[in-house]
Coordinates of C-alpha atoms in Angstrom, one line a residue:
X1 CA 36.8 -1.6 15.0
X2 CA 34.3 -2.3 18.0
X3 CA 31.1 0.1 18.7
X4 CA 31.9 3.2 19.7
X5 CA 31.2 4.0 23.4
X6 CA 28.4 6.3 23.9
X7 CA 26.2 5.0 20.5
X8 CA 24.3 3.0 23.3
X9 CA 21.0 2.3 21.9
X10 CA 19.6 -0.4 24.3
X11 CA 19.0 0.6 28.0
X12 CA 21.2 3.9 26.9
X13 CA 21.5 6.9 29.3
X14 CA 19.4 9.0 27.3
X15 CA 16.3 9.9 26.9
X16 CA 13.7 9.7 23.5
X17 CA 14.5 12.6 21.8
X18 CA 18.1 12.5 22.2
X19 CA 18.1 8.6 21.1
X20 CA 16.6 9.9 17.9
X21 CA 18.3 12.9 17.4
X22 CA 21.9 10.6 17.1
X23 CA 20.2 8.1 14.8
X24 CA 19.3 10.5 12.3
X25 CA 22.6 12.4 12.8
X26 CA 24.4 9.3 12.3
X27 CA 26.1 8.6 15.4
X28 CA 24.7 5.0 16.0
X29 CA 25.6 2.6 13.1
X30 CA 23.0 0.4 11.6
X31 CA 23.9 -3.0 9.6
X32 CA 21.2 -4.8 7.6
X33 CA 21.3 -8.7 7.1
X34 CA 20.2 -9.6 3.6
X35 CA 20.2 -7.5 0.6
X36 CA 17.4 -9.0 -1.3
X37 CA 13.7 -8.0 -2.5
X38 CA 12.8 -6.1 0.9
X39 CA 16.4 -6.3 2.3
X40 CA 18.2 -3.5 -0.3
X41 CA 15.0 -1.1 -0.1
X42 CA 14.9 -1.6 4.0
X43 CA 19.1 -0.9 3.8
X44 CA 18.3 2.2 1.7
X45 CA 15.3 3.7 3.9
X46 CA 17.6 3.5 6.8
X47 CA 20.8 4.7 5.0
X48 CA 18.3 8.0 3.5
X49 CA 17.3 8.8 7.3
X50 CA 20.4 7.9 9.4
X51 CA 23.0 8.0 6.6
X52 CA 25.4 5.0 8.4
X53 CA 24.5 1.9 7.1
X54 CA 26.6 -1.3 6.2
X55 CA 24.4 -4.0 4.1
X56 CA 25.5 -7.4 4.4
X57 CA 24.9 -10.1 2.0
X58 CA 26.5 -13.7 1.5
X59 CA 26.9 -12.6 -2.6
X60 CA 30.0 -11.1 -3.3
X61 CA 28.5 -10.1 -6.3
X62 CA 25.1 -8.5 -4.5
X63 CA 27.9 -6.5 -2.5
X64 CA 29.8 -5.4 -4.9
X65 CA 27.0 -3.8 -6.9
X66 CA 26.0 -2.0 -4.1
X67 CA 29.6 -0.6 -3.3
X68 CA 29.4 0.6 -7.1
X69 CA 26.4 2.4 -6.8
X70 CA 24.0 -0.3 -8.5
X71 CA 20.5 -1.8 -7.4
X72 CA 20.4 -5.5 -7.9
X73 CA 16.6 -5.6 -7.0
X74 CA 14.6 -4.5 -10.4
X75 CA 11.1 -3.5 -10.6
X76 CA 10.9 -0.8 -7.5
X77 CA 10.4 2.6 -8.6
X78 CA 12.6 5.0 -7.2
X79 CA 15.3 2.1 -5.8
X80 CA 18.2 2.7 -8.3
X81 CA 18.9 5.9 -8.3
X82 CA 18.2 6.3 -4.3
X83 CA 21.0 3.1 -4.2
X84 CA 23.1 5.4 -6.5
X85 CA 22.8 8.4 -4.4
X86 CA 23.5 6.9 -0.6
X87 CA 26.5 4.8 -2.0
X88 CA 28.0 7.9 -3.7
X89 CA 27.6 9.8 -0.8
X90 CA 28.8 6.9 1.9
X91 CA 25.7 7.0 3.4
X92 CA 25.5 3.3 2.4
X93 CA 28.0 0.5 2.2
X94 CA 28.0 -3.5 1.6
X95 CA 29.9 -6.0 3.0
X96 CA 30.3 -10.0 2.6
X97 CA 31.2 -10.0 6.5
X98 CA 28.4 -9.6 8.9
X99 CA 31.1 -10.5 11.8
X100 CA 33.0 -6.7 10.4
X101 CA 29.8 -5.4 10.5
X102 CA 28.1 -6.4 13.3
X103 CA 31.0 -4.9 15.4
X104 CA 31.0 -1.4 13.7
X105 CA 27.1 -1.6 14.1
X106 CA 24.9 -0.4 17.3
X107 CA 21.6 -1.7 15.9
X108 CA 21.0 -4.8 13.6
X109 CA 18.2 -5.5 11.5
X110 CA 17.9 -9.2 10.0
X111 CA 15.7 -9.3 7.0
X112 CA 16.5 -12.5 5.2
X113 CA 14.1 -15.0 4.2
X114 CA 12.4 -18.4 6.2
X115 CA 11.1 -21.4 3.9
X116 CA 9.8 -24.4 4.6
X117 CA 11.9 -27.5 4.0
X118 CA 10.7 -30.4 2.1
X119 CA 7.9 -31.7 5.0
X120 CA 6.8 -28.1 5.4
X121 CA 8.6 -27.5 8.4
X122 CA 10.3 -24.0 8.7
X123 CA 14.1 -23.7 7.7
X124 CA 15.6 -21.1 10.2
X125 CA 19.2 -21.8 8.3
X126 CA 20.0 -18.5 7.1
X127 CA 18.0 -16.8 10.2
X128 CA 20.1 -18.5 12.5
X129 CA 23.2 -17.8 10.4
X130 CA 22.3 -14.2 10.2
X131 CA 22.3 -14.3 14.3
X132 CA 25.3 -16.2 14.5
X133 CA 27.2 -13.5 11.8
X134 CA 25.5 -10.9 14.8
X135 CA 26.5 -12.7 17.6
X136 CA 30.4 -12.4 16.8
X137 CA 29.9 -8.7 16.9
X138 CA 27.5 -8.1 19.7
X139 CA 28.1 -5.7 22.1
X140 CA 26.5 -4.5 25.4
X141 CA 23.9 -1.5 24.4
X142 CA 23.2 -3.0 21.0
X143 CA 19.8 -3.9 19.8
X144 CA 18.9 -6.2 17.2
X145 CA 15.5 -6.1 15.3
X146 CA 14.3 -9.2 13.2
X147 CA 12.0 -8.5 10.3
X148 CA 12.1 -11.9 8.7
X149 CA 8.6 -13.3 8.7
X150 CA 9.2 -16.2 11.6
X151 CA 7.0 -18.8 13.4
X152 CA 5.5 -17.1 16.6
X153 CA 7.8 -17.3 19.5
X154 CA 10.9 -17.1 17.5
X155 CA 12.3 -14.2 18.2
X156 CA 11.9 -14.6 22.1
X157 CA 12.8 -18.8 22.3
X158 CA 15.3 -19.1 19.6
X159 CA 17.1 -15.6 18.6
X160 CA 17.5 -14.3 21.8
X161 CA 19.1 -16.9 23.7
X162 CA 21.0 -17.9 20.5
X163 CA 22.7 -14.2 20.5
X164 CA 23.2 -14.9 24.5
X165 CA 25.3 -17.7 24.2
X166 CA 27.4 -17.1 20.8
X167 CA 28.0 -13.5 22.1
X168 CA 29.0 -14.3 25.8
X169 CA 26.7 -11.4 26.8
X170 CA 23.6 -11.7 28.9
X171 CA 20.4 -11.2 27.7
X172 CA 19.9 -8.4 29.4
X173 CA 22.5 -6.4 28.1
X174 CA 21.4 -6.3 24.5
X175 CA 18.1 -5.6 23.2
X176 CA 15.8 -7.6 20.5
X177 CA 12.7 -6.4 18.9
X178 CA 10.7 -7.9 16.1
X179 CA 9.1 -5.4 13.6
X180 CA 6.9 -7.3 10.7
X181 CA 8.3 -6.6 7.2
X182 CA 5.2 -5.1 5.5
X183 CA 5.6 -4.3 2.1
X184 CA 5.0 -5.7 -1.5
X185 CA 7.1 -5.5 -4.8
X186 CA 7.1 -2.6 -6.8
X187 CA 6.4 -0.3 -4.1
X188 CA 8.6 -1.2 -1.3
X189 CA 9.5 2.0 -1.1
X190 CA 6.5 3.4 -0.5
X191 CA 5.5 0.9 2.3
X192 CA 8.8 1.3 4.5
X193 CA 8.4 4.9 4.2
X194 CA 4.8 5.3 5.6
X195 CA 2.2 3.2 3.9
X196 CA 1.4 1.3 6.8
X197 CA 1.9 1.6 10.4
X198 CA 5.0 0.6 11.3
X199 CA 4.4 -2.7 14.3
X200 CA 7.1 -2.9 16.9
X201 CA 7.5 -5.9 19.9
X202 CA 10.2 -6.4 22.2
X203 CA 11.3 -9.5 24.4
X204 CA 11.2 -6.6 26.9
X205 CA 10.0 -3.1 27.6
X206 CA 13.2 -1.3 26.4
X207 CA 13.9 -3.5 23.3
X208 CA 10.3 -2.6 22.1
X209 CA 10.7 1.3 23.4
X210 CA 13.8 1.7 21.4
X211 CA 12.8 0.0 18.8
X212 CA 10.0 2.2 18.6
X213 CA 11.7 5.2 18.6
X214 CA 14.4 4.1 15.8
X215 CA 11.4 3.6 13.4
X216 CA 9.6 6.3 14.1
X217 CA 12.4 7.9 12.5
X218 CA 11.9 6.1 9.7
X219 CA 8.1 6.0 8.8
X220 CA 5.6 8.7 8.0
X221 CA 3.2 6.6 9.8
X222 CA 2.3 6.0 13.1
X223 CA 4.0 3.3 15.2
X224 CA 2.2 0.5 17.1
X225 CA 3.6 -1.4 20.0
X226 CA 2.5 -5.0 20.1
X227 CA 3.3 -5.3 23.1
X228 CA 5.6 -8.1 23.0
X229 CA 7.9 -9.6 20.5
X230 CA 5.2 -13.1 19.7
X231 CA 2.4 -10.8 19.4
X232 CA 4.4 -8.5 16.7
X233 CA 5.0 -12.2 15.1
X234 CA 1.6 -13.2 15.0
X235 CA 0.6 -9.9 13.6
X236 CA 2.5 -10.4 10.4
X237 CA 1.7 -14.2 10.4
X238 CA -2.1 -13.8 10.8
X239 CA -2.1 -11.0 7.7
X240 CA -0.9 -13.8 5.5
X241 CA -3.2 -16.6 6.9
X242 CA -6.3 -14.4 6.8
X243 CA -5.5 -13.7 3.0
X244 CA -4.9 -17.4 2.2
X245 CA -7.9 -18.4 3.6
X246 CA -9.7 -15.3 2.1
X247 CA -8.3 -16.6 -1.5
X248 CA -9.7 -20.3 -0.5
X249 CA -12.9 -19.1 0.0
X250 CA -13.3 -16.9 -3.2
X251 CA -11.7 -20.0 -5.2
X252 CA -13.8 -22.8 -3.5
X253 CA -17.2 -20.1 -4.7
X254 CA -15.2 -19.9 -8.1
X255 CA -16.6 -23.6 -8.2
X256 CA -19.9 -23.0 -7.9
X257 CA -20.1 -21.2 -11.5
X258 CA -21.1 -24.0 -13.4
X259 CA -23.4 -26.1 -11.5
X260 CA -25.2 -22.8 -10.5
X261 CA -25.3 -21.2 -14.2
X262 CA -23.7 -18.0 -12.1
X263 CA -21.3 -15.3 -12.3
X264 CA -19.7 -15.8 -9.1
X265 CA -17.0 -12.8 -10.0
X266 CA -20.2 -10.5 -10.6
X267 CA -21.6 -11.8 -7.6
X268 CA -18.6 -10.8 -5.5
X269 CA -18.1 -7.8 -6.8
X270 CA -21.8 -6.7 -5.8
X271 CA -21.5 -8.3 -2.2
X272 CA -18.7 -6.4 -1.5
X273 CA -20.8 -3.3 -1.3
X274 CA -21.8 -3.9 2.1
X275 CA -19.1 -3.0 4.2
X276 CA -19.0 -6.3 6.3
X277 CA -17.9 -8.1 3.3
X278 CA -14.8 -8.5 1.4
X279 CA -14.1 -11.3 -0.4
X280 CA -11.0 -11.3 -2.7
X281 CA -10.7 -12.8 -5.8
X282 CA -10.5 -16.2 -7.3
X283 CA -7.1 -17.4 -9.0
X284 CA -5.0 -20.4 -10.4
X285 CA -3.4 -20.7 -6.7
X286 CA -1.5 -18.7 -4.2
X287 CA 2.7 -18.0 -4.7
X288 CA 5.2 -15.8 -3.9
X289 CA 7.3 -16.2 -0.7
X290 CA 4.7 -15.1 2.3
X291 CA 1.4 -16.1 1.9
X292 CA 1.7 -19.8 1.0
X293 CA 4.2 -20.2 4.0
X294 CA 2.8 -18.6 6.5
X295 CA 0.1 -20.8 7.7
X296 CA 2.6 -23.5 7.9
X297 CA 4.8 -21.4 10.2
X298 CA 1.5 -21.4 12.9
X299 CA 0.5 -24.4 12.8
X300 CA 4.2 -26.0 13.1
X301 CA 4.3 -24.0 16.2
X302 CA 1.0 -25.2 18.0
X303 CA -0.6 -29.2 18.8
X304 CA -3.9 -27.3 18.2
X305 CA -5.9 -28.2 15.6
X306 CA -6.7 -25.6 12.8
X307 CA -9.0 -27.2 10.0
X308 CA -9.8 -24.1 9.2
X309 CA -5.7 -23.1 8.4
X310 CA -5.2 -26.2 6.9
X311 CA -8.3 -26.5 4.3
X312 CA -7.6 -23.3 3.1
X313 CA -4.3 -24.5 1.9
X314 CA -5.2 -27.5 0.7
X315 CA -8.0 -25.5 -1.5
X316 CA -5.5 -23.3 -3.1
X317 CA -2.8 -25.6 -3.7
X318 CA -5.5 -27.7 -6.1
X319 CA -6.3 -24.8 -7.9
X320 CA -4.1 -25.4 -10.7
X321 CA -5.6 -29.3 -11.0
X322 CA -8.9 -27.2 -11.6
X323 CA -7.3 -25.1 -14.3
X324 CA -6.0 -27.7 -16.0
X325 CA -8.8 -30.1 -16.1
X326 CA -10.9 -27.2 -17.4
X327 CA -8.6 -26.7 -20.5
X328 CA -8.5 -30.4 -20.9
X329 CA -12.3 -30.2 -21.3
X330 CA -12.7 -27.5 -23.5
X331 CA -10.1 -29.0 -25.7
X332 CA -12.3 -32.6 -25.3
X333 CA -15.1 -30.4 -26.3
X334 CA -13.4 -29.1 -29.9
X335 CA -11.9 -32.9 -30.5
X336 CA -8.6 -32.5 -29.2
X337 CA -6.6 -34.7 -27.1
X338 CA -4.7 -33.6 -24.6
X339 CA -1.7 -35.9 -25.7
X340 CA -1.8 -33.8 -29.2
X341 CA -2.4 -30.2 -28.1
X342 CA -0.3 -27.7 -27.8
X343 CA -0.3 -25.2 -24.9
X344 CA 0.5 -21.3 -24.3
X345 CA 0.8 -20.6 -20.8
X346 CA 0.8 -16.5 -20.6
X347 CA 2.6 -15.2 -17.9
X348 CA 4.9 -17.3 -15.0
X349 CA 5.2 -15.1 -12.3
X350 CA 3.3 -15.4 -9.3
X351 CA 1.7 -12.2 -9.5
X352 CA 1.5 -9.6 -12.2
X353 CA 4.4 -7.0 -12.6
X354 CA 6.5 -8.8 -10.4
X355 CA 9.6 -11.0 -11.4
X356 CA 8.7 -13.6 -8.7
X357 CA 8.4 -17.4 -9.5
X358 CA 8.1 -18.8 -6.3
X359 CA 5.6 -21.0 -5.4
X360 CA 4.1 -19.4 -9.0
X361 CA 1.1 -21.6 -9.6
X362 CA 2.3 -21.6 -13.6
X363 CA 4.9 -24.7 -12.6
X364 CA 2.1 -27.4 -11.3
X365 CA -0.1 -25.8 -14.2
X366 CA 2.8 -26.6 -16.2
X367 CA 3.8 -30.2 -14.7
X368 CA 0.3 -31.6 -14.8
X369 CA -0.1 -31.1 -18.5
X370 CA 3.1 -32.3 -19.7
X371 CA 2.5 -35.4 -17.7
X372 CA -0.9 -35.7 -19.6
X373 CA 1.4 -35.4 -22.9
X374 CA 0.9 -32.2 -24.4
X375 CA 3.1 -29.9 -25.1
X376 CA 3.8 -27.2 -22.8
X377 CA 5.1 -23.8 -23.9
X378 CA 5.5 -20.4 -21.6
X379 CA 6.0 -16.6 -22.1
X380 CA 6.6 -13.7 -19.4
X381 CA 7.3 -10.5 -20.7
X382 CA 9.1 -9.9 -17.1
X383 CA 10.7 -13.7 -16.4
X384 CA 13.3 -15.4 -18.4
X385 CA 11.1 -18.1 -18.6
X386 CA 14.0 -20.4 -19.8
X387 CA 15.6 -19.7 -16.0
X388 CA 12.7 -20.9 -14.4
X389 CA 13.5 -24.0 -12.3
X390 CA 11.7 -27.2 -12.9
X391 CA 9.1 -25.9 -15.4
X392 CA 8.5 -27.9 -18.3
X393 CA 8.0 -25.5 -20.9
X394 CA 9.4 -24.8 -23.8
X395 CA 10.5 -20.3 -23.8
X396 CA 8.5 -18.4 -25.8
X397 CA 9.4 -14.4 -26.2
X398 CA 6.8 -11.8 -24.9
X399 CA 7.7 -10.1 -28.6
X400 CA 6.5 -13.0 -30.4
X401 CA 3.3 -14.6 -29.1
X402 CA 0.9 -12.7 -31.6
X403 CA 2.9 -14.5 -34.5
X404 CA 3.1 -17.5 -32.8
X405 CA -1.3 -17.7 -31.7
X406 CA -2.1 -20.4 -34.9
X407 CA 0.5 -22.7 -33.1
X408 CA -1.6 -23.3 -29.8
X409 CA -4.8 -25.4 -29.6
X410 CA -5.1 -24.0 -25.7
X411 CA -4.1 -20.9 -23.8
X412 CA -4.3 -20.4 -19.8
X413 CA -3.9 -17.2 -18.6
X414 CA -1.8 -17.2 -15.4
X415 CA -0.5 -14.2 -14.2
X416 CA -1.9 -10.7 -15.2
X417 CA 0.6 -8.8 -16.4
X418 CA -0.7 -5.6 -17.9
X419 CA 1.1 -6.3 -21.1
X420 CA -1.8 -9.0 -21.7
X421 CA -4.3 -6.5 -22.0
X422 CA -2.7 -5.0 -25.5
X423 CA -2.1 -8.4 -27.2
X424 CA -3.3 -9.3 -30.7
X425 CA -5.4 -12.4 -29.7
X426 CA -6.5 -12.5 -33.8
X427 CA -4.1 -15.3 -34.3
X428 CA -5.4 -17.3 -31.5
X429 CA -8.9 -18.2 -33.1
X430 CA -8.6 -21.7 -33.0
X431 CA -7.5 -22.0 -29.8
X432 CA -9.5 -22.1 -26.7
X433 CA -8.4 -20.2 -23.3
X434 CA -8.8 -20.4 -19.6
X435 CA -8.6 -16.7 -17.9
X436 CA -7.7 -17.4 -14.2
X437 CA -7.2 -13.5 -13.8
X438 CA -10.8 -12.5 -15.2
X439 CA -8.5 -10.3 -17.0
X440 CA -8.6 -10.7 -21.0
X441 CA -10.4 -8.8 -22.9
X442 CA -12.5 -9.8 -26.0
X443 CA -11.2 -12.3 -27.8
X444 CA -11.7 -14.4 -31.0
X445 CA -11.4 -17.8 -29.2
X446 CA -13.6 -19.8 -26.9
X447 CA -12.5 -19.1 -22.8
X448 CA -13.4 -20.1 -19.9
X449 CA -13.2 -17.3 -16.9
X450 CA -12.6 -18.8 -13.8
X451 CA -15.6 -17.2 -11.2
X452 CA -17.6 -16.2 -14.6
X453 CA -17.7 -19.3 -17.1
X454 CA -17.5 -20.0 -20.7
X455 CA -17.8 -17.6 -23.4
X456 CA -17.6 -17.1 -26.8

């Protein structure tokens, strides 16, 4: 059935408060595109404040776990049984057709990913799919809010008139916001509920007022208005690019440790005591979905030059050639060849405590030293690491790397998973080790810290 007459939410006869008091009452029905990591936690914050919400999701099988009650995103505290409680109740629903749902819904929120194709560029495929699901289903008085991380200007030069001419409607007859997805995995929850201010901007006044109000509803925090929908972009675009290029600088000082003879991870942590200074920490490389894309989304937008934007990626994405010409030298140094050793990677996640692989910097780690010849294996105690795409590595089970140290002539820490911290290294004494995490306690092997150096 078409929206209801009266659930108005854009340019609606109403004021604030009463705006508010019929989203949380569940008058105006919300549908959320894209039930993934952030998508299913966003669909459940809504469906917990307003209880009216339809998820939509390409995957029958996404939808019809949610329909039974069942999370299909693991590691967030809190998500399963909340998913359990809103589908039991009907507060929330899931659907494989976003034309159904988009013309139940008033308001639309489009949280599915952007990547980059294979010359960097980025893909707005399943955006603009998204849109074109919304478009079939638009109706005058609806507003639609994008919280896919896009290239600045997006939302105003590409959604907007895209929903204008699939729907039929005029622009002005509809409203679009952007608000910047702002959470991180394992505590999405938390961050959609409050953590952070929530940042709203509209292609107009109304669209960002509205918008505004809607999450205000949702959020323990305070709401900030951009001011416009490319500004709200390039607030979520420049927290990315200001960590990348954060992560480049503490990785290009990592470098500095040997021909200085210097801690450079002691010497971090001490300069960070003044408050103008905060420098992250070094690493292996930068994944996951956001930060390694988001610099490309700016600069594909702009003729500008940005050394700046572009060095920094270029510094992390040759971090892994660092870690694995390190090993190769410490294994050099006890009279091993490359071509005969054989090599533990701990941990293929981007980030510890996380099930992530993308853009994990364990795969180039991985590819460069099975193209030098050795022989590559790889445990996760989170990952099926035999799942993992194009990462050549033999599996190895969390539950049986302390049988398995006497097998390894080198070990690179990758990802810091806590579970690393309780291991039985005593098997691993002929082996030496690169700690890209600064996270391994003491060990009976030679290893290399990356920011701190060799020890023994």
């Amino acid at each position: 059935m078409a929206a209801q007459s009266g659930s108005e939410v854009y340019a609606a006869e109403r004021g604030g408060w009463a705006l508010q008091e019929a989203f949380v009452s569940g008058q105006i029905p919300v549908a959320v595109y894209g039930l993934g990591k952030m998508g299913l936690p966003l669909a459940a914050v809504f469906a917990e404040v307003s209880g009216n919400v339809t998820g939509v999701d390409i995957d029958p099988d996404v939808v019809a776990s949610i329909e039974r009650g069942e999370s299909t995103v693991s590691g967030e505290p809190g998500l399963a049984e909340l998913v359990a409680d809103l589908a039991a109740d009907g507060s929330l629903s899931a659907t494989a057709d976003p034309e159904a749902a988009a013309t139940d819904a008033r308001v639309h929120v489009v949280i599915v990913p952007t990547l980059l194709d294979e010359t960097n560029e980025p893909d707005l495929a399943t955006l603009l799919a998204a849109v074109d699901g919304i478009a079939a289903g638009l109706s005058p008085g609806d507003l639609v809010v994008i919280e896919s991380t896009v290239p600045p200007g997006t939302t105003r030069d590409v959604v907007t008139p895209r929903l204008a001419e699939q729907s039929g409607l005029d622009p002005s007859e509809f409203g679009v916001a952007f608000c910047p997805e702002r959470t991180a995995s394992g505590r999405a929850l938390q961050d959609i509920r409050g953590a952070y201010p929530k940042v709203v901007g509209g292609v107009d006044a109304e669209s960002e007022r509205v918008a505004g109000l809607l999450y205000d509803e949702l959020t323990s925090n305070e709401v900030l208005y951009a001011g416009d929908a490319t500004t709200a972009e390039c607030v979520k675009v420049f927290e990315g690019i200001y960590r990348d290029v954060n992560i480049a600088l503490a990785n290009e000082l990592a470098r500095v440790t040997d021909p200085l003879s210097v801690d450079v991870n002691r010497a971090i942590e001490v300069a960070n005591t003044q408050p103008f200074c905060n420098i992250h920490d070094p690493g292996p490389g930068v994944g996951g979905h956001c930060i390694p894309l988001y610099p490309y989304f700016l600069t594909s937008q702009v003729e500008t030059d940005l050394p700046l934007v572009e060095t920094s990626r270029s510094v992390n994405d040759a971090m892994p050639s660092f870690v694995t010409s390190t090993l190769v030298g410490m294994l050099d140094d006890e009279g091993v060849d490359v071509t005969d050793a054989t090599v533990l990677l701990l941990g293929v996640a981007y980030r510890g405590g996380v099930d992530e692989t993308r853009k994990t910097p364990a795969r180039p780690i991985a590819q460069q030293l099975d193209e030098l010849g050795a022989d590559v294996w790889a445990t996760d105690p989170v990952v099926d690491v035999a799942s993992v795409p194009d990462l050549p590595a033999h599996a190895l089970s969390h539950d049986a790397v302390e049988y398995s140290g006497d097998e390894f002539d080198g070990v690179v820490l990758v990802t810091a998973h806590d579970e690393y911290n309780s291991l039985d290294y005593g098997s691993f004494a002929d082996a030496v080790a690169v700690d890209t995490r600064d996270v391994l306690p003491d060990v009976p092997m030679s290893v290399y810290t990356l920011g701190s150096g060799i020890r023994q």
